[in-house]
Rosetta silent file (secondary structure, phi, psi, omega in degrees, C-alpha in Angstrom):
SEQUENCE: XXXXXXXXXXXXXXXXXXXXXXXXXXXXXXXXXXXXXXXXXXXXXXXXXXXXXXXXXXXXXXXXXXXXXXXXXXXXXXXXXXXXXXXXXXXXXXXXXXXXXXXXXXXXXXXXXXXXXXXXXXXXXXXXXXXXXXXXXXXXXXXXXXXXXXXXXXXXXXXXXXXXXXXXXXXXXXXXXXXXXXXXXXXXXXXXXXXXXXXXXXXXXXXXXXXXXXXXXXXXXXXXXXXXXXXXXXXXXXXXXXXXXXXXXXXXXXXXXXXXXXXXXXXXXXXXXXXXXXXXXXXXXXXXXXXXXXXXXXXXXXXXXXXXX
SCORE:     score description
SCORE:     0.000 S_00000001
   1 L     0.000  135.023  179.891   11.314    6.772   -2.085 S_00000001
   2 E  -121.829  132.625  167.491    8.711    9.245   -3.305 S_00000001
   3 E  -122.386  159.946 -165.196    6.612   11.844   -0.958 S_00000001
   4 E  -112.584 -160.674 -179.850    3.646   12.963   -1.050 S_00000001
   5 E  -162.560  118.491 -176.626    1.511   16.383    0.045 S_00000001
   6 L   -74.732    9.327 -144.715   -1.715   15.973    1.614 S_00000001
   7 L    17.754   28.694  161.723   -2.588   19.815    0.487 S_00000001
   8 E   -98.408  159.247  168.815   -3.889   20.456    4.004 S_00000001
   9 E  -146.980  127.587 -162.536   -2.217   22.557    6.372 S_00000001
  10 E   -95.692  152.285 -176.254   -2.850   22.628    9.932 S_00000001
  11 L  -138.472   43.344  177.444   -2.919   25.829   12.380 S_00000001
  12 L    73.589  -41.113  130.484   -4.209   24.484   15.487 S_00000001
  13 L  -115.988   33.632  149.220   -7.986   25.255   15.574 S_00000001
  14 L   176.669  176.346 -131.456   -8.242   24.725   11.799 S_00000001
  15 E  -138.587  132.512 -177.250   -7.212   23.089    8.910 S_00000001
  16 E  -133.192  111.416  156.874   -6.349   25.740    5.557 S_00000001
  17 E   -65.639  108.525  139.819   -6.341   23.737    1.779 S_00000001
  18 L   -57.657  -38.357 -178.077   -3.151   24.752    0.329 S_00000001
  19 L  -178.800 -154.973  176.739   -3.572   22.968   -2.784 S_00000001
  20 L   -84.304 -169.056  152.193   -4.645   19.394   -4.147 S_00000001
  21 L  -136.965  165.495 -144.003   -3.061   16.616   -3.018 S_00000001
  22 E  -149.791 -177.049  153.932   -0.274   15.294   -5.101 S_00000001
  23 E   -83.221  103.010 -173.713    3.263   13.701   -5.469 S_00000001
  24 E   -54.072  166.267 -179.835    6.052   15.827   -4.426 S_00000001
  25 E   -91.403  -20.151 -179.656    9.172   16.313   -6.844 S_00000001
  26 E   -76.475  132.050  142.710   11.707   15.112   -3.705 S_00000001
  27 E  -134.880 -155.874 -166.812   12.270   11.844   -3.869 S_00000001
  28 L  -157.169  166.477 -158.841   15.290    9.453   -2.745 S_00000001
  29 L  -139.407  117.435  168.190   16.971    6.388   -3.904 S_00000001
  30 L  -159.447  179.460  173.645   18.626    3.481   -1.024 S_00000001
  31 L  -107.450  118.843  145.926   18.937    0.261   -0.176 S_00000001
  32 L    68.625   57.090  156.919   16.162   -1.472    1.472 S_00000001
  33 E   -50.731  121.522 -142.010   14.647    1.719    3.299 S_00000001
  34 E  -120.057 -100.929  169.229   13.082    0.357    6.593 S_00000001
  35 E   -43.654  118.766  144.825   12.329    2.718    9.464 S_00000001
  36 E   -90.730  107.768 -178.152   10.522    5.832    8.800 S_00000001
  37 E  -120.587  114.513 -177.893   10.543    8.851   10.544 S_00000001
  38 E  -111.236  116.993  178.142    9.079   12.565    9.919 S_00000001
  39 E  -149.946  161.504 -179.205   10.194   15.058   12.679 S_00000001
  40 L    52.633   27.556 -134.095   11.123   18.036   13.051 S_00000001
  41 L    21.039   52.153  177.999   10.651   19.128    9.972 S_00000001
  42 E  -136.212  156.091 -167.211   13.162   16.402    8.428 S_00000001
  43 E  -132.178  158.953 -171.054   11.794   13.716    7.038 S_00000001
  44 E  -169.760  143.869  174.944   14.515   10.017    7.519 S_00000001
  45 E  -131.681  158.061  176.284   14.673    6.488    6.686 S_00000001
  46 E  -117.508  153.782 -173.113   17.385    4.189    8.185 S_00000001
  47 E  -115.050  108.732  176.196   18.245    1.993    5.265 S_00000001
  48 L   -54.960  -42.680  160.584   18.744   -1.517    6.157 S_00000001
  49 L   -41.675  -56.400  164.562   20.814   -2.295    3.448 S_00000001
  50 L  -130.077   26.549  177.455   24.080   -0.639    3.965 S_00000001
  51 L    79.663   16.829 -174.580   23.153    1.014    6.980 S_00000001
  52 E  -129.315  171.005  178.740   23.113    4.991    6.282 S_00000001
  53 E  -121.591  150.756  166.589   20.212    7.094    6.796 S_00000001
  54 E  -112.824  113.647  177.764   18.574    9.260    4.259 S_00000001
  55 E  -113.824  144.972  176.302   17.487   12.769    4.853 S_00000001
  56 L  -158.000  174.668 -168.590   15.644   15.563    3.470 S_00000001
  57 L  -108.969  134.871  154.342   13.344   18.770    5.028 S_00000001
  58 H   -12.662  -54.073 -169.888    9.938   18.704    4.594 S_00000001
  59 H   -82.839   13.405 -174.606    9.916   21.870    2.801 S_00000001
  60 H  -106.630  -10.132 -174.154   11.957   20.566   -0.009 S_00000001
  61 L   -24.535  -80.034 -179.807    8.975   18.402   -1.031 S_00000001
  62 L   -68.971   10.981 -176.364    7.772   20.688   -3.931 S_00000001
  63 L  -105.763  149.990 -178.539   11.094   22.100   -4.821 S_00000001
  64 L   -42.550  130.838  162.028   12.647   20.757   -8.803 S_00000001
  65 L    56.696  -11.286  163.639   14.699   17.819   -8.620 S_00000001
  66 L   -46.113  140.695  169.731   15.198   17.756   -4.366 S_00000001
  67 E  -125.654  122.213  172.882   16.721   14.715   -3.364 S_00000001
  68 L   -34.783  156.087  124.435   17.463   12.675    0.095 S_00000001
  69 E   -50.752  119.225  156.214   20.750   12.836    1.631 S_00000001
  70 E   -63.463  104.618  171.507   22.735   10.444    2.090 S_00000001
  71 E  -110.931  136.352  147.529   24.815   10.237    5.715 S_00000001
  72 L   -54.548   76.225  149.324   27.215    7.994    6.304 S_00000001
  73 L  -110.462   51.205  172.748   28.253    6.844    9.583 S_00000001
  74 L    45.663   38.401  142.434   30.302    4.054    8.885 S_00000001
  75 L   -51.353  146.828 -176.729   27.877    1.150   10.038 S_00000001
  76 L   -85.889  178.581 -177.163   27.643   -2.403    9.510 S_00000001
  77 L  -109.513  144.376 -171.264   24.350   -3.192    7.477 S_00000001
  78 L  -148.571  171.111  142.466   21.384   -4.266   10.329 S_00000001
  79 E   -78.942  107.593 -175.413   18.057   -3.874   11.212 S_00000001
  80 L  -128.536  177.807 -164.004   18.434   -0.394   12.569 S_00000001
  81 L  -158.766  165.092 -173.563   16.773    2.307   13.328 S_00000001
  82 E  -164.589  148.393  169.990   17.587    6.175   14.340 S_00000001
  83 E  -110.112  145.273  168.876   15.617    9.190   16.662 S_00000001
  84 E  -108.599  132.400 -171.873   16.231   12.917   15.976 S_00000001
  85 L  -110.870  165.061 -149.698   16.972   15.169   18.796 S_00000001
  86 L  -101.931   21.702  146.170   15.817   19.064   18.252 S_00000001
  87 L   -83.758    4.234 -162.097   19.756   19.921   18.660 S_00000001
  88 L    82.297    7.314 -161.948   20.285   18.750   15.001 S_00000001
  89 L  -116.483  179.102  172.095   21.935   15.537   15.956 S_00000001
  90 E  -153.111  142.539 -168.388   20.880   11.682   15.886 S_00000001
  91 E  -107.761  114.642  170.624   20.840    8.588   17.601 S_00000001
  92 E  -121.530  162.122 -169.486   21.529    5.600   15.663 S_00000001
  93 E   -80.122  156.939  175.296   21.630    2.050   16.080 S_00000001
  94 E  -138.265  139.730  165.584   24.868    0.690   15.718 S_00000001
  95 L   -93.782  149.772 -150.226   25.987   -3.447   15.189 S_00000001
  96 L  -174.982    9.701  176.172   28.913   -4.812   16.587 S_00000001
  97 L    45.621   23.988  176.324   27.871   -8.681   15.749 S_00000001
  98 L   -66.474  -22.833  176.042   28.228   -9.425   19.693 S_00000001
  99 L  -115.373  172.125  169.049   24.813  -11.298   19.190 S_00000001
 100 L   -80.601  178.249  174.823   23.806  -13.350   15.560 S_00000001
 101 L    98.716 -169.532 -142.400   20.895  -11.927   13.718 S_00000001
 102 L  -115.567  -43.348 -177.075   20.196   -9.063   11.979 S_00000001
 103 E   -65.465  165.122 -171.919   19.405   -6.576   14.963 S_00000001
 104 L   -74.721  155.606  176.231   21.876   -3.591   16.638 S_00000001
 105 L  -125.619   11.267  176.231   23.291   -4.078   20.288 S_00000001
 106 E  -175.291  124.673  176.467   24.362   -0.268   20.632 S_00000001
 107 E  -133.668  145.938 -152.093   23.600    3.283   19.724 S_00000001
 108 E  -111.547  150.934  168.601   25.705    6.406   19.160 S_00000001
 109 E   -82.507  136.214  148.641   25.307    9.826   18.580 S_00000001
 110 E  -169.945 -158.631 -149.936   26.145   11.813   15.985 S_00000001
 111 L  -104.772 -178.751  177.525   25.965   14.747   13.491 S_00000001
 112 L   -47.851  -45.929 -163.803   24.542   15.451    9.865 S_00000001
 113 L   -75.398  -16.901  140.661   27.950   14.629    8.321 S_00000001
 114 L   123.822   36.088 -178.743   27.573   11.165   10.174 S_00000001
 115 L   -74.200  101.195  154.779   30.666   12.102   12.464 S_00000001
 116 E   -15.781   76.604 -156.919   30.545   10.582   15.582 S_00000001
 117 E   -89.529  -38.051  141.992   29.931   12.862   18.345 S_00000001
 118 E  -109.223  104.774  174.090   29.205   10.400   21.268 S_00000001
 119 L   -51.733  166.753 -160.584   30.249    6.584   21.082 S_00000001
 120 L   -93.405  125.872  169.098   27.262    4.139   22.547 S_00000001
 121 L  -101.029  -11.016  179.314   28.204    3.692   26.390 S_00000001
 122 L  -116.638  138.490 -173.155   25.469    0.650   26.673 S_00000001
 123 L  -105.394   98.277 -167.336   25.880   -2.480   25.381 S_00000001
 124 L   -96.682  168.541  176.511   22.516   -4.551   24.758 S_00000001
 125 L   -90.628   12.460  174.753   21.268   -8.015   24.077 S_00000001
 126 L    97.682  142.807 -160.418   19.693   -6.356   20.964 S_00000001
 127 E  -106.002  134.679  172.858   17.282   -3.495   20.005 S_00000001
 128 L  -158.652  129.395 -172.103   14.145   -3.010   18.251 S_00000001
 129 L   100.193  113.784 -176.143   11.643   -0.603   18.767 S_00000001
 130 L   176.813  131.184  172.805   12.524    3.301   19.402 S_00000001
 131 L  -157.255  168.915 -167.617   11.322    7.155   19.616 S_00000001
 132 E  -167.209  153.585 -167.077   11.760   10.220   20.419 S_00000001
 133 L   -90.487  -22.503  140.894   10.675   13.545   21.774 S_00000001
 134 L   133.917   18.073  158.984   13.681   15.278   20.604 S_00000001
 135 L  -116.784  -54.176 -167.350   15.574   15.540   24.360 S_00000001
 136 L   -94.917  137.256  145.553   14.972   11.782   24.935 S_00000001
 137 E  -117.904  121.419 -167.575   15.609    9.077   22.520 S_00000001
 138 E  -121.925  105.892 -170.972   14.219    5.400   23.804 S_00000001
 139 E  -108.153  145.984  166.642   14.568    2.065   22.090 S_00000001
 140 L   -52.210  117.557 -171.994   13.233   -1.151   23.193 S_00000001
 141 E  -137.148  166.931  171.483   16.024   -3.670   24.219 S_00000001
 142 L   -77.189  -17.784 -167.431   16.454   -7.260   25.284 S_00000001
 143 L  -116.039   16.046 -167.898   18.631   -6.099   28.129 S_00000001
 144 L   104.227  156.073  167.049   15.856   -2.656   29.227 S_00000001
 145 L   -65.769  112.741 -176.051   15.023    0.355   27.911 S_00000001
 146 E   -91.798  150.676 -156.333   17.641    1.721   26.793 S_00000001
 147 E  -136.514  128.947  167.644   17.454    5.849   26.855 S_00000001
 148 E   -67.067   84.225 -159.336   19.569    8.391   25.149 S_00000001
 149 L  -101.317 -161.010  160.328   20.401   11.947   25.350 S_00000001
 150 L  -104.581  -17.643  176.241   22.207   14.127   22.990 S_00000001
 151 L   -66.074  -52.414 -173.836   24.557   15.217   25.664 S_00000001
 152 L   123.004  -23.508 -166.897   26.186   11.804   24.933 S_00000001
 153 L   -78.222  152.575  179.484   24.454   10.428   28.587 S_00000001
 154 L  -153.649 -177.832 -179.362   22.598    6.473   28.251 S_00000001
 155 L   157.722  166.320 -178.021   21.683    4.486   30.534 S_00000001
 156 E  -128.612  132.697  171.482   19.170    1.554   31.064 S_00000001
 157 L   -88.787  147.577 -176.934   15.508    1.088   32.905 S_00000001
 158 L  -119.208  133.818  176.382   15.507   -2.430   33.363 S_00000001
 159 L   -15.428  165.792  170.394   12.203   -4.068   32.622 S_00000001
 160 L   -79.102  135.396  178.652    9.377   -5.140   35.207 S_00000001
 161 H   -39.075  -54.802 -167.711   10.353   -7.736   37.535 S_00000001
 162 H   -68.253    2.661 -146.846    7.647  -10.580   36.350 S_00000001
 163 H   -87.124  -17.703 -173.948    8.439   -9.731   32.202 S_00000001
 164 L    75.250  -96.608  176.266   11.064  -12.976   32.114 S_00000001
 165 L  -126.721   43.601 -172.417   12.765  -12.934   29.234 S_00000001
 166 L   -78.517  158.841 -164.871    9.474  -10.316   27.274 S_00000001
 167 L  -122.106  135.965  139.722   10.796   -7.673   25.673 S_00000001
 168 L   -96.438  109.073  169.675    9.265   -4.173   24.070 S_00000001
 169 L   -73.605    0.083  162.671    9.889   -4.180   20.502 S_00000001
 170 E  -113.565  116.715  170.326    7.275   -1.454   20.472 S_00000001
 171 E  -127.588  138.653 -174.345    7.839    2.322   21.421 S_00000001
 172 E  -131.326  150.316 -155.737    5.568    5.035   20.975 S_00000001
 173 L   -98.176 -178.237  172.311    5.622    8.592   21.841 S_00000001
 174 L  -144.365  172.110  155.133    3.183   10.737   23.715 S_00000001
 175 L   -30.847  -31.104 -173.722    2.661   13.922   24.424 S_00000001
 176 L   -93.894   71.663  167.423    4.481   14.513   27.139 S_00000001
 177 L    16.718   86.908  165.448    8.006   15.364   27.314 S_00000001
 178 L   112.905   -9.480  179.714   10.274   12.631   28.989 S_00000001
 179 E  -122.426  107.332 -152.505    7.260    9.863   28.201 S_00000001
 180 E  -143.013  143.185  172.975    6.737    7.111   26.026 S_00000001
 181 E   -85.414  144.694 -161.421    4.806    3.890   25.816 S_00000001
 182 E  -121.703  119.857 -172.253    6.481    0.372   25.722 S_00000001
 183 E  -112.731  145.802  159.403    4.246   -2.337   23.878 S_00000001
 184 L  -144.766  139.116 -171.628    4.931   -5.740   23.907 S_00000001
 185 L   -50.438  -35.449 -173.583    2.373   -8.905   22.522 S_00000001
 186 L   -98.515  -11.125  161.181    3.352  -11.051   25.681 S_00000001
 187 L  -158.617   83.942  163.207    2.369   -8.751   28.689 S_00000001
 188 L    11.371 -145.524 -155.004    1.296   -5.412   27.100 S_00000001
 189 E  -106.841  160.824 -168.937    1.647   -1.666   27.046 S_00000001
 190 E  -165.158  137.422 -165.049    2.945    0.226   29.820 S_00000001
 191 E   -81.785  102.058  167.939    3.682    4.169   30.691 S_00000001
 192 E   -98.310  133.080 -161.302    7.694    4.483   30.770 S_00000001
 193 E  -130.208  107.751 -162.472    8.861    7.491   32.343 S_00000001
 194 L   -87.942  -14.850 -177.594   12.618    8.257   31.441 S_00000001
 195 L   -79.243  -54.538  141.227   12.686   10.814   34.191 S_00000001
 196 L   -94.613   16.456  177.432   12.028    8.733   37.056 S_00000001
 197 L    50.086   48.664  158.755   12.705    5.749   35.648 S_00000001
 198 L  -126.408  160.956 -166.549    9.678    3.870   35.833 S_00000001
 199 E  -129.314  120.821 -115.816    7.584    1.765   34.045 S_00000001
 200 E  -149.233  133.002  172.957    3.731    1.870   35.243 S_00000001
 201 E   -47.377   96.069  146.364    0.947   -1.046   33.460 S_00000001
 202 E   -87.428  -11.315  171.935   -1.671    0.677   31.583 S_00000001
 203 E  -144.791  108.033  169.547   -3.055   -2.174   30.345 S_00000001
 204 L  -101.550  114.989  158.025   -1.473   -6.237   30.848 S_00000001
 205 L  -153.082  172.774  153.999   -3.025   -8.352   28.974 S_00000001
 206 L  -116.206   36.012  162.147   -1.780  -10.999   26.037 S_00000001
 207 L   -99.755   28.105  176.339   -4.462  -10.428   24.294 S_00000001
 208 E   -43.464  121.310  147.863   -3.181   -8.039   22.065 S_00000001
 209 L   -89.383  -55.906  178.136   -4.268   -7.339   18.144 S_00000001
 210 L  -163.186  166.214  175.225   -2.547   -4.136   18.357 S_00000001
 211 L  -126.652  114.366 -169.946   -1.152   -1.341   20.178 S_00000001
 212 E  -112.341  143.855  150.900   -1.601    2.546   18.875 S_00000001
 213 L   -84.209  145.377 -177.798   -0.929    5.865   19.990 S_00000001
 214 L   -77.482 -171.011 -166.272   -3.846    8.230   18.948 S_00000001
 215 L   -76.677  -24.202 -178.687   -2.417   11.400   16.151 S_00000001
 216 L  -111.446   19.721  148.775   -2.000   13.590   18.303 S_00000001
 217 L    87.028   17.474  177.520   -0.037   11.529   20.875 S_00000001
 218 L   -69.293  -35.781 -142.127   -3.009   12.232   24.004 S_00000001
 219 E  -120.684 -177.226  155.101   -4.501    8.633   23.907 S_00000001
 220 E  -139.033  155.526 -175.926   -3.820    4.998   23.576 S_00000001
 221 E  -140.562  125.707  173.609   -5.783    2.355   21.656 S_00000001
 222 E  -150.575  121.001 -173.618   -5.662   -0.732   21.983 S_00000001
 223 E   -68.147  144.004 -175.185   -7.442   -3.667   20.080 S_00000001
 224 E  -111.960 -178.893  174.913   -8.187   -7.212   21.658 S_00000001
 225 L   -76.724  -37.221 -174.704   -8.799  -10.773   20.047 S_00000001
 226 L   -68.929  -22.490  156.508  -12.128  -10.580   21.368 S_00000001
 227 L   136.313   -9.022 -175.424  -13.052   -7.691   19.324 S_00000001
 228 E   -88.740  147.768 -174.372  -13.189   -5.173   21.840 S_00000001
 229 E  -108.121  137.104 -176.553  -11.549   -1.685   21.650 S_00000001
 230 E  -121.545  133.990 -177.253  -10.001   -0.135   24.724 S_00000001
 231 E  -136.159  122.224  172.394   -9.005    3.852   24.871 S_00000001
 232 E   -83.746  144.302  158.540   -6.523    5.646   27.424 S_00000001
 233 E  -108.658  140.104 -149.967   -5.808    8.559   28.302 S_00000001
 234 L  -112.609    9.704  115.472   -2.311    8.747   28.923 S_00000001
 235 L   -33.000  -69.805  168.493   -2.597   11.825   31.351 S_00000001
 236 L   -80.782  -39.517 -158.835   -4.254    9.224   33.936 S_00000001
 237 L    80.727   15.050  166.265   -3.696    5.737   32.095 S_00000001
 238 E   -69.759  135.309  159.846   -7.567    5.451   32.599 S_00000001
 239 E   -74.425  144.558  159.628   -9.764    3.921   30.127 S_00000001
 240 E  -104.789  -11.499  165.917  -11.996    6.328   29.016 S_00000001
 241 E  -156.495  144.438 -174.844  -13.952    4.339   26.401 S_00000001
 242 E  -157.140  149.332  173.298  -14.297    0.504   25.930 S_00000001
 243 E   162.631  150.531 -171.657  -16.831   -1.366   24.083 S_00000001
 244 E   -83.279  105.539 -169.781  -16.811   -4.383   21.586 S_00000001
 245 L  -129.299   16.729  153.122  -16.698   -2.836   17.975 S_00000001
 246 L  -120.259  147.004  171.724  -15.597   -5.702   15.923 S_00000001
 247 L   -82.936  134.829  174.383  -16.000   -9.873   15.648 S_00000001
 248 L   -12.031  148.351  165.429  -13.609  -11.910   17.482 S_00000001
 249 L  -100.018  154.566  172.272  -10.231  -11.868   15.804 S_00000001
 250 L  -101.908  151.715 -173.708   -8.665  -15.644   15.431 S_00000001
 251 L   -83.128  -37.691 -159.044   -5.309  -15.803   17.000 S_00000001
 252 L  -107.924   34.886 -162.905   -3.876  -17.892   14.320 S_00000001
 253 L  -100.267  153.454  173.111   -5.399  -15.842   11.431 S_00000001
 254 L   -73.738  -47.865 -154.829   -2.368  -14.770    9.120 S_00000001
 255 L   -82.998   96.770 -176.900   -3.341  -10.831    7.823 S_00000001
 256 L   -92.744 -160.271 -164.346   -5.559   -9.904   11.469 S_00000001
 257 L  -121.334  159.799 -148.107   -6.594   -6.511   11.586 S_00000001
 258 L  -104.234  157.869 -174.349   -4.879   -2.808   11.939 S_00000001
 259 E  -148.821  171.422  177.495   -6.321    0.261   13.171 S_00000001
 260 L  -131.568   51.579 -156.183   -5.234    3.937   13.096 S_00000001
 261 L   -39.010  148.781  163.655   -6.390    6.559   16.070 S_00000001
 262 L  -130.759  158.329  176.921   -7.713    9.949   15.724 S_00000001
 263 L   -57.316  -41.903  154.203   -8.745   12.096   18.286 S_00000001
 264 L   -82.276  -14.375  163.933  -12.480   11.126   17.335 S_00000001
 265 E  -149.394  164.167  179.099  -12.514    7.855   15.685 S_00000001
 266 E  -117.476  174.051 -178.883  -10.263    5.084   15.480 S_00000001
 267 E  -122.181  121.370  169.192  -10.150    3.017   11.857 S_00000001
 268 E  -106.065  149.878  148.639   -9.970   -0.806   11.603 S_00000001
 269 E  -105.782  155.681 -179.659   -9.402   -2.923    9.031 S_00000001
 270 E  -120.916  118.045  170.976  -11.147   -6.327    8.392 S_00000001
 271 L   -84.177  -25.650 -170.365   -9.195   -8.164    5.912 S_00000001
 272 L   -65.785  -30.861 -179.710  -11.499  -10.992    6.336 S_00000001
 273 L  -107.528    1.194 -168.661  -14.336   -9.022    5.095 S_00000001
 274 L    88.123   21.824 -160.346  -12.931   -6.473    3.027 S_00000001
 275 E  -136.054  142.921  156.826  -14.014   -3.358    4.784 S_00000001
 276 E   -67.286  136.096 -166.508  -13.123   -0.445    6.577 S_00000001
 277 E  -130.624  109.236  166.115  -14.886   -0.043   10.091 S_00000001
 278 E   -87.229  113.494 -171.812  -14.973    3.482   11.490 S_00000001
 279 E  -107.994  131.513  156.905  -15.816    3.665   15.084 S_00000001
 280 E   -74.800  122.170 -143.622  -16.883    7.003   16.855 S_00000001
 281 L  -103.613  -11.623  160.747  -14.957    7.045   19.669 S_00000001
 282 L   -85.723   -7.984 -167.861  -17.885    9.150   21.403 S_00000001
 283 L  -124.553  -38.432 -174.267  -20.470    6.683   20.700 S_00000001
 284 L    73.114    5.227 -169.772  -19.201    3.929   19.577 S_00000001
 285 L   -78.641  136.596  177.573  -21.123    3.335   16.345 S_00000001
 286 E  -104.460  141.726  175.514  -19.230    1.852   13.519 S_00000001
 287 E  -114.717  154.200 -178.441  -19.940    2.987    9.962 S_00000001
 288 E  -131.171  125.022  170.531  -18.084   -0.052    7.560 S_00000001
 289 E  -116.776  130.541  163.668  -16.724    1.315    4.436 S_00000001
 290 E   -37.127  121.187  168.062  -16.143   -1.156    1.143 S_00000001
 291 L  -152.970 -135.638  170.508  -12.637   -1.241   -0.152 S_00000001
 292 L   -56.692  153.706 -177.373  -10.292   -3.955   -1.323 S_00000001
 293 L   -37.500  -59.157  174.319  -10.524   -8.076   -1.144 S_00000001
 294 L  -141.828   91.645  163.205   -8.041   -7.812    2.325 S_00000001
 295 L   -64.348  150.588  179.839   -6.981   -4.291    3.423 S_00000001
 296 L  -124.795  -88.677  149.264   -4.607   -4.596    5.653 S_00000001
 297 L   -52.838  135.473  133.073   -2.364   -1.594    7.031 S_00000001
 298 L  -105.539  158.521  178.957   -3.567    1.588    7.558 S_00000001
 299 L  -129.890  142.163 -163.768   -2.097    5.026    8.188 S_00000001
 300 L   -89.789  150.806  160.604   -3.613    8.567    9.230 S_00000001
 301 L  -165.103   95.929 -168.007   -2.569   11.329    6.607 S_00000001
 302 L   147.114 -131.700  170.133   -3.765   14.916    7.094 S_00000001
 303 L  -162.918  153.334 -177.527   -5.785   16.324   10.013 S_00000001
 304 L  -111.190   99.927 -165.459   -8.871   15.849   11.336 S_00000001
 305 L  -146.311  140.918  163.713  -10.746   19.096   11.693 S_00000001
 306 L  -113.651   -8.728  178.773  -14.102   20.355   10.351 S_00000001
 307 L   -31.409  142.013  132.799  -13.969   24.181   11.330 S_00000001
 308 L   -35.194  171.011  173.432  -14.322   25.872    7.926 S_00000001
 309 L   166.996    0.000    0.000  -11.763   28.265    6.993 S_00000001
């Protein structure tokens, strides 16, 4: 693992260059780093391989020779995953082979040294899919959303009556303390609320490309087959902009395409044509920038500000 420094640094109603941008001296060394996470100022991978997580602080980026951390907490090796809670502690998936496969059925608390501070009180039909605001941590289960304190407290929301046997394998945070969006490809995204323990449509459809939180966790975006882009605000769940800003996607195409929100534009990719398509999210106009044969992923990295400064 290697990190990098965007040299921007943001201060809330502007953006100050710090420096170029470059390749930090921490890096880290595991097997088969999966999950990513930057929070808190910690930066974490759950390592798939044997199961441990690897940590380091943001602020070690630039210092000689910084390394990850290894923790330990005596795991089987899965597809896991892990949330950080703003007490220093962490919620990790844990395996326990009660189902086959590769995903966790239970997750536990514990501390830096990877000591067990609360065992997993819920037992699931397996987990994928998981964030956190840093009271709540909420992962996407076969058996409900299962939700997490640091306290050691769990418990399960259990899905909308009609979902059958749908799942979310997608969770995304918002803004809001206590609130997180649950996406899933077979009936869509929906506003879960860990506090009263409901889980409210904003948009069902199975017409899904993709489902995004914008960067600064206000909005939702969400792309259709048909080409049209739809954007929430996750204060109401209203759309506040919709309009067709791409050509039909094919259902059966393999690479289709990815997008990234910003508070002012979102970014598509076309692999089929090679291009980048930047839509103004006030307007709607797409500018298409040239890049590789089939971009595929994209990612936001920086801030989006023009003040001067």
């Amino acid at each position: 693992m290697e990190t990098f420094d965007s040299g921007f640094e943001y201060h809330g109603d502007h953006v100050d260059t710090k420096g170029t941008p470059k390749f930090g001296s921490l890096t880290g060394s595991s097997l088969l780093p999966t999950h990513f996470k930057s929070k808190l100022g910690e930066i974490l991978t759950f390592n798939d391989g044997d199961g441990t997580l690897s940590v380091a602080k943001e602020s070690d980026v630039h210092t000689t020779n910084a390394s990850f951390t290894t923790i330990n907490a005596g795991l089987l090796a899965h597809h896991g995953a892990m949330a950080t809670f703003s007490n220093d502690t962490y919620a990790i998936t844990e395996k326990d082979n009660t189902i086959t496969g590769t995903l966790p059925e239970k997750v536990k608390v514990i501390d830096r040294t990877g000591k067990t501070l609360y065992a997993a009180k819920v037992s699931t039909a397996g987990i994928h899919g998981n964030a956190s605001d840093g009271t709540y941590a909420i992962f996407g289960s076969a058996s409900g959303v299962l939700v997490a304190e640091s306290n050691g407290n769990q418990k399960l929301i259990p899905h909308p009556t009609d979902f059958g046997t749908a799942w979310f394998g997608t969770i995304l945070e918002t803004a809001t303390t206590g609130k997180f969006v649950g996406y899933t490809a077979a009936k869509g995204a929906y506003l879960i609320d860990v506090v009263t323990n409901s889980i409210t449509p904003i948009i069902e459809s199975t017409k899904n490309v993709q489902c995004k939180s914008s960067y600064n966790l206000s909005k939702l975006g969400v792309l259709l087959y048909s080409g049209e882009f739809l954007l929430f605000d996750l204060n109401t769940l209203q759309s506040v902009k919709n309009g067709n800003v791409i050509a039909a996607v094919s259902e059966t195409a393999t690479q289709k395409p990815q997008f990234a929100l910003s508070e002012r534009f979102v970014y598509i990719t076309s692999p089929s044509t090679g291009e980048l398509v930047q839509v103004n999210l006030s307007t709607l106009k797409t500018t298409k920038i040239k890049t590789s044969t089939t971009p595929y992923s994209i990612t936001l990295f920086g801030h989006e500000n023009s003040a001067a400064h």
